[in-house]
mmCIF file of C-alpha atoms in Angstrom:
data_model
loop_
_atom_site.group_PDB
_atom_site.id
_atom_site.type_symbol
_atom_site.label_atom_id
_atom_site.label_comp_id
_atom_site.label_asym_id
_atom_site.label_seq_id
_atom_site.Cartn_x
_atom_site.Cartn_y
_atom_site.Cartn_z
ATOM 1 C CA MET E 1 -43.549 56.873 102.856
ATOM 2 C CA THR E 2 -40.837 54.806 101.748
ATOM 3 C CA LYS E 3 -37.566 56.063 100.277
ATOM 4 C CA HIS E 4 -36.706 55.593 96.721
ATOM 5 C CA ARG E 5 -33.297 54.161 95.886
ATOM 6 C CA ALA E 6 -31.236 54.354 92.757
ATOM 7 C CA PRO E 7 -31.154 51.090 90.930
ATOM 8 C CA ARG E 8 -28.026 49.058 91.560
ATOM 9 C CA THR E 9 -25.340 49.181 88.937
ATOM 10 C CA PRO E 10 -24.361 45.587 87.729
ATOM 11 C CA VAL E 11 -21.043 44.325 89.273
ATOM 12 C CA THR E 12 -18.263 44.305 86.841
ATOM 13 C CA VAL E 13 -15.636 41.721 86.737
ATOM 14 C CA HIS E 14 -12.110 43.273 86.374
ATOM 15 C CA ALA E 15 -9.648 41.967 83.967
ATOM 16 C CA THR E 16 -7.307 40.704 86.764
ATOM 17 C CA ASP E 17 -10.085 38.802 88.374
ATOM 18 C CA ARG E 18 -10.975 37.190 85.144
ATOM 19 C CA ALA E 19 -7.258 36.267 84.362
ATOM 20 C CA ARG E 20 -6.881 34.800 87.875
ATOM 21 C CA ARG E 21 -9.920 32.594 87.429
ATOM 22 C CA ARG E 22 -8.597 31.474 84.125
ATOM 23 C CA LEU E 23 -5.313 30.745 85.419
ATOM 24 C CA ALA E 24 -6.768 28.704 88.237
ATOM 25 C CA ALA E 25 -8.876 26.755 85.824
ATOM 26 C CA GLY E 26 -5.771 26.131 83.565
ATOM 27 C CA LEU E 27 -3.731 24.950 86.492
ATOM 28 C CA LEU E 28 -6.360 22.640 87.647
ATOM 29 C CA THR E 29 -6.814 21.262 84.246
ATOM 30 C CA ALA E 30 -3.185 20.814 83.722
ATOM 31 C CA GLY E 31 -2.855 19.106 87.174
ATOM 32 C CA ALA E 32 -5.688 16.673 86.392
ATOM 33 C CA LEU E 33 -4.204 15.756 83.032
ATOM 34 C CA ALA E 34 -0.775 15.118 84.589
ATOM 35 C CA ALA E 35 -2.236 12.984 87.224
ATOM 36 C CA THR E 36 -4.189 10.966 84.647
ATOM 37 C CA PHE E 37 -0.976 10.600 82.394
ATOM 38 C CA LEU E 38 1.037 9.533 85.508
ATOM 39 C CA THR E 39 -1.418 7.014 86.501
ATOM 40 C CA VAL E 40 -1.456 5.261 83.115
ATOM 41 C CA ALA E 41 2.009 5.553 82.134
ATOM 42 C CA VAL E 42 4.065 4.866 85.355
ATOM 43 C CA ASP E 43 4.537 1.423 86.784
ATOM 44 C CA PRO E 44 4.361 1.001 90.426
ATOM 45 C CA ALA E 45 7.670 0.609 92.126
ATOM 46 C CA ALA E 46 6.705 -2.050 94.286
ATOM 47 C CA PRO E 47 6.959 -5.709 93.039
ATOM 48 C CA PRO E 48 3.829 -8.024 93.143
ATOM 49 C CA ALA E 49 3.415 -9.925 96.322
ATOM 50 C CA PRO E 50 5.383 -13.117 96.444
ATOM 51 C CA ASP E 51 2.317 -15.458 97.001
ATOM 52 C CA ARG E 52 0.685 -14.132 93.931
ATOM 53 C CA ALA E 53 1.222 -14.723 90.313
ATOM 54 C CA PRO E 54 1.718 -11.416 88.459
ATOM 55 C CA THR E 55 -1.259 -10.887 86.152
ATOM 56 C CA GLY E 56 -1.994 -8.230 83.712
ATOM 57 C CA THR E 57 -5.544 -7.409 84.682
ATOM 58 C CA THR E 58 -7.491 -7.426 87.838
ATOM 59 C CA SER E 59 -11.028 -8.839 88.295
ATOM 60 C CA ASP E 60 -14.072 -7.620 90.212
ATOM 61 C CA VAL E 61 -14.791 -11.117 91.258
ATOM 62 C CA ALA E 62 -13.428 -12.544 94.385
ATOM 63 C CA GLN E 63 -10.999 -15.505 93.711
ATOM 64 C CA LEU E 64 -11.203 -18.726 95.460
ATOM 65 C CA SER E 65 -8.575 -19.791 97.846
ATOM 66 C CA ARG E 66 -7.092 -23.159 97.104
ATOM 67 C CA ASP E 67 -5.171 -23.654 100.300
#
């Protein structure tokens, strides 16, 4: 005969675990927003290459060389 076992009790999440998860999610979100803001707002420190004219936008299409 098999043994009868008591049903498992559901695992409860403690308040400190919940707070840690929320803090981690908040820090991740804040970091992602800060990285996005810095990418958009900050100009690169390096000047453009001297053999290229500075342009405002880039293109997906390869440019022809006219050397």
